[in-house]
Tab-separated table of C-alpha atoms in Angstrom:
chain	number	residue	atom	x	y	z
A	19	UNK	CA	20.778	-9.968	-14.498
A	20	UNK	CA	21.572	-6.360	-14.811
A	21	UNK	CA	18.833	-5.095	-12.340
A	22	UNK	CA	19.178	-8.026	-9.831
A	23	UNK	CA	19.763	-6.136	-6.785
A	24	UNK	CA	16.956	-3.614	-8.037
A	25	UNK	CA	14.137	-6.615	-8.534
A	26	UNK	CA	14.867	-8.191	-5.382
A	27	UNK	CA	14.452	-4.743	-3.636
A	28	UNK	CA	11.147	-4.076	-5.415
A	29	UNK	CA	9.786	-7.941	-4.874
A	30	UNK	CA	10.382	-7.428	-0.924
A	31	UNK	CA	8.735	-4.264	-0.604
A	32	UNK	CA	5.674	-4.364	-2.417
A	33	UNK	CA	3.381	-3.135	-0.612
A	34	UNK	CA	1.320	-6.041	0.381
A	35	UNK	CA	4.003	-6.722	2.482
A	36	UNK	CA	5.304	-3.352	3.717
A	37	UNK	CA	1.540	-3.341	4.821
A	38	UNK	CA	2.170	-6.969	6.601
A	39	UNK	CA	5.421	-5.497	8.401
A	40	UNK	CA	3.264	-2.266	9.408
A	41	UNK	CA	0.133	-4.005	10.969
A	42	UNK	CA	2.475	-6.817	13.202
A	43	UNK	CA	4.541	-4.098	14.634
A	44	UNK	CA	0.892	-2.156	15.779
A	45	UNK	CA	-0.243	-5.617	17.048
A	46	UNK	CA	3.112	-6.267	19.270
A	47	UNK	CA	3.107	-2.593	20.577
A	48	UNK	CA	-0.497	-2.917	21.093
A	49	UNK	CA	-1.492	-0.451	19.148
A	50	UNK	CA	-4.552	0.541	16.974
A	51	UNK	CA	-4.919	-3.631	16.188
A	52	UNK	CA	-5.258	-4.449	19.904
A	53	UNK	CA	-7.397	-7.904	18.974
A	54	UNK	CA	-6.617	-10.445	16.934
A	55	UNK	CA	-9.823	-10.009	14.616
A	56	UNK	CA	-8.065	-6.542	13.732
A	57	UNK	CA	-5.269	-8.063	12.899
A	58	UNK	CA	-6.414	-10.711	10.566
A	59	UNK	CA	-9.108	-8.337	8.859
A	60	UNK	CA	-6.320	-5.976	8.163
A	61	UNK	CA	-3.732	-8.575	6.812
A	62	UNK	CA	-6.779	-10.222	4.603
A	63	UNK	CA	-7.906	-7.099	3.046
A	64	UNK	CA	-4.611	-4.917	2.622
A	65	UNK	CA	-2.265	-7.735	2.457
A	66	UNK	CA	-3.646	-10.952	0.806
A	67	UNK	CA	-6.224	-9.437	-1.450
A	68	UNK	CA	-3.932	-7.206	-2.875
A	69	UNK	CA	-1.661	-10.391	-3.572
A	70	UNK	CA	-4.208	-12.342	-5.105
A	71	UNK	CA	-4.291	-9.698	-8.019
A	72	UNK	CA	-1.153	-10.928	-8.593
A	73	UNK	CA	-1.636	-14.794	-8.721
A	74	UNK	CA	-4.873	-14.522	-10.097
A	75	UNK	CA	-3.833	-12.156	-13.221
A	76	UNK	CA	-2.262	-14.654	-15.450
A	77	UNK	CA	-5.579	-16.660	-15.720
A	78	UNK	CA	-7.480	-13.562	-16.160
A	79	UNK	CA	-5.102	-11.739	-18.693
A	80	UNK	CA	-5.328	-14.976	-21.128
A	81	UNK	CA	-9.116	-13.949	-21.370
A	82	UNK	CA	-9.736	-10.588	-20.835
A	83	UNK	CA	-7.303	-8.348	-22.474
A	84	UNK	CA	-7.470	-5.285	-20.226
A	85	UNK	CA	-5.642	-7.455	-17.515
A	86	UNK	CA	-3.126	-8.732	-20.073
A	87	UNK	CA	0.894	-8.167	-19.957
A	88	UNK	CA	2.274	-5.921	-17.198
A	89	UNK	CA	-0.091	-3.368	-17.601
A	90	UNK	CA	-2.907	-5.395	-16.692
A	91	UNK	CA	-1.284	-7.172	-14.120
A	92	UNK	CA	-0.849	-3.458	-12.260
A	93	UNK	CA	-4.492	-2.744	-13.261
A	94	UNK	CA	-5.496	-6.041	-11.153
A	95	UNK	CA	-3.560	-5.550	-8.344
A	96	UNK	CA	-5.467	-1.849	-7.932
A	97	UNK	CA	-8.877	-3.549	-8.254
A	98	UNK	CA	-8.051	-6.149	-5.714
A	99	UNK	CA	-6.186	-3.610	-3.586
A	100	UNK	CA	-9.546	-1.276	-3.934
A	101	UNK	CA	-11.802	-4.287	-2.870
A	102	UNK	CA	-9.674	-4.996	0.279
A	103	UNK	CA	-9.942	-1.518	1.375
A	104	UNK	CA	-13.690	-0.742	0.529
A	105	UNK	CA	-14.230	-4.340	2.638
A	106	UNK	CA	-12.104	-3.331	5.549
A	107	UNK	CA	-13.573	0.375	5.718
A	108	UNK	CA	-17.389	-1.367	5.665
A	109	UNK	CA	-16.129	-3.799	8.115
A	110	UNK	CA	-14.549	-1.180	10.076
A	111	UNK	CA	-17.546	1.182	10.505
A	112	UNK	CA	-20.732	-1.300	10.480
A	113	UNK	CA	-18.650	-3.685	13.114
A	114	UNK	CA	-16.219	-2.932	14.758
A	115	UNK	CA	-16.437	1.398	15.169
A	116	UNK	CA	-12.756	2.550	15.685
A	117	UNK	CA	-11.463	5.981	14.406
A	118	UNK	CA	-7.875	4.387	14.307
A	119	UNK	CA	-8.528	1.398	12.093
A	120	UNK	CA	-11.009	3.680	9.859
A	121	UNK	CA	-7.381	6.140	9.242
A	122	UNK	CA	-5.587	3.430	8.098
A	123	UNK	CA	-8.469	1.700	5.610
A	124	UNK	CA	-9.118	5.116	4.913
A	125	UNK	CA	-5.565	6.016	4.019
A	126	UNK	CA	-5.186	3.554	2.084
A	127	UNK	CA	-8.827	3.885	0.293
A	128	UNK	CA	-8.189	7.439	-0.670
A	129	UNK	CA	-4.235	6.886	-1.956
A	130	UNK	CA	-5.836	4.038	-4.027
A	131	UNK	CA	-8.091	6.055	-5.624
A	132	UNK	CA	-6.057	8.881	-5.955
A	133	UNK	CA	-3.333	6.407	-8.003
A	134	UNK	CA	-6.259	5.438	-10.082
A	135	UNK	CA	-6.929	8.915	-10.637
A	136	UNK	CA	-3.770	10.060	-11.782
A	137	UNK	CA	-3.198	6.811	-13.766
A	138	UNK	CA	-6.418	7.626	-15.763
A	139	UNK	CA	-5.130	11.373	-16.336
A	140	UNK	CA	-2.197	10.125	-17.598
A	141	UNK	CA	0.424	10.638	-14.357
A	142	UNK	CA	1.734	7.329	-13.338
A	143	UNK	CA	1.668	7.990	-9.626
A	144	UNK	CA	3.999	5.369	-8.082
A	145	UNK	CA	1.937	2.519	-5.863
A	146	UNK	CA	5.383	1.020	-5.010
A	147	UNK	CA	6.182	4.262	-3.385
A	148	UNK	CA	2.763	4.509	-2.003
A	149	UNK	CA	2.983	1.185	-0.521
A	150	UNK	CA	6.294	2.277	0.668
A	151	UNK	CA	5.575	5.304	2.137
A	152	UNK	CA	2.218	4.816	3.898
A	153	UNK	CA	3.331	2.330	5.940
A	154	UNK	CA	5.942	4.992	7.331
A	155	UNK	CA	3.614	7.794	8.194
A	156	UNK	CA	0.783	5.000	9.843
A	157	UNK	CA	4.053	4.600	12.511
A	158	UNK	CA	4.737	8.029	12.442
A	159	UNK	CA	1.406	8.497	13.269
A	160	UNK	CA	1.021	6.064	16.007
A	161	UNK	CA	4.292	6.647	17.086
A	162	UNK	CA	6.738	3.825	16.792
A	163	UNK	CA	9.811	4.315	16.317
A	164	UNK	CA	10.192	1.488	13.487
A	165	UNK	CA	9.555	4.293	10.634
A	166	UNK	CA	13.100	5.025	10.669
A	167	UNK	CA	13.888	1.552	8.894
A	168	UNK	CA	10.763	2.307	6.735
A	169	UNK	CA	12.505	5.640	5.592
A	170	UNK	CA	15.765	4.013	4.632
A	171	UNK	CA	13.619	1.275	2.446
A	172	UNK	CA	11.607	3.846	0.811
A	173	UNK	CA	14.930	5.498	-0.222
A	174	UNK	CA	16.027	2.189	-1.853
A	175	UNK	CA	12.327	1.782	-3.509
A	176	UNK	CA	13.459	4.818	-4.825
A	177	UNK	CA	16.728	3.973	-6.070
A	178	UNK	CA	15.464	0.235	-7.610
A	179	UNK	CA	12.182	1.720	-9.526
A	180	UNK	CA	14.413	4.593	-11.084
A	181	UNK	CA	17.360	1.916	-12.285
A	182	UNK	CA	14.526	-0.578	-13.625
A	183	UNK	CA	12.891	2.337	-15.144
A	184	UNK	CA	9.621	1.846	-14.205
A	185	UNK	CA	8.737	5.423	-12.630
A	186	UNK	CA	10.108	8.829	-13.223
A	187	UNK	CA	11.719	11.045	-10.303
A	188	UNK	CA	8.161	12.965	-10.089
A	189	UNK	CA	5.980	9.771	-10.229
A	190	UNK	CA	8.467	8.482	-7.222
A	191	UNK	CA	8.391	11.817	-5.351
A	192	UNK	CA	4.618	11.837	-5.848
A	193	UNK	CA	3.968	8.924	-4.326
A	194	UNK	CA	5.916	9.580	-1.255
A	195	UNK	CA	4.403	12.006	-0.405
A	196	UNK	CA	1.282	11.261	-0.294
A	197	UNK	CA	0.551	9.275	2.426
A	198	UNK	CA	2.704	12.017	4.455
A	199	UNK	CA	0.365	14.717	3.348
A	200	UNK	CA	-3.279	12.557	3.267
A	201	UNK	CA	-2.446	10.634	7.059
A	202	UNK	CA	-2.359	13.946	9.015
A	203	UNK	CA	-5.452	16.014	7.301
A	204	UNK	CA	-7.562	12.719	7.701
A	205	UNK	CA	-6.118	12.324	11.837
A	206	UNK	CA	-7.900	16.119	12.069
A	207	UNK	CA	-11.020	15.178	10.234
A	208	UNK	CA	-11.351	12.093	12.394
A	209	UNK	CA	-10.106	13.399	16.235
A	210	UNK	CA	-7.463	10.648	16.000
């Protein structure tokens, strides 16, 4: 009860859904997801994969023990969060060739990793403020004006992971800033 107002923050911007928010406002300005197959690619493999590491984890953590407690259930929500993105990159340049869609997947691909990365090497990079935070700089880079409201939720991301404890200042900061450093060197590399 004491971290209500925290919980409730975190549970409505997770980034599943932060990623939901993102790819409808680039689909109603007609931008980057112009069709409706880019749409519902995107949604499937950064939104509802990532979500089904979440349903699916209690069945899986009675059996295997790696995805057991909280631990695991963040360890399952990265694989299934990896798959999406691998799918949607290999979708992205096999199918459908656009140097837009291949920023975001590929945003998203390499922040992944690089949270797995710094998980294994002991720094508990925040994906909450990863999730939080790339969303931001993908309107940012598109430019839409709705990363304002973005910046104001990452702020209380901020504020709810440090009260529940589950991320240091650094791991928070980290994780911010990211996506804000990664979107604009891979825009270069790609001529977007």
């Amino acid at each position: 009860m004491k971290h209500i107002f925290s919980k409730i923050i975190r549970i409505l911007t997770i980034p599943p859904l932060m990623a939901l928010l993102t790819f409808l406002s680039l689909y109603f300005h007609g931008r980057v997801l112009i069709n409706v197959s880019d749409l519902l690619l995107a949604i499937f493999t950064i939104t509802v994969l990532p979500i089904m590491g979440y349903i699916i984890q209690p069945f899986v953590g009675h059996h295997i023990h790696y995805f057991s407690g909280r631990e695991g259930q963040r360890k399952m929500a990265m694989f299934f969060c990896v798959a999406g993105y691998v799918i949607g990159m290999i979708v992205t340049i096999f199918i459908n060739p656009n140097r837009e869609i291949l920023l975001i997947y590929l945003g998203y691909f390499i922040s992944g990793m690089t949270i797995l990365i710094c998980n294994l090497l002991g720094f508990r990079l925040s994906g909450h403020a990863v999730g939080a935070a790339g969303p931001v700089a993908i309107l940012l880079t598109f430019h839409l004006t709705e990363w304002i409201i973005g910046l104001v939720l990452i702020f209380f991301v901020m504020v709810a992971s440090l009260k529940m404890k589950r991320h240091k200042t650094s791991e928070l900061v980290a994780g911010i800033l990211l996506p804000f450093i990664l979107l604009p060197i891979l825009q270069k590399l790609l001529g977007v």
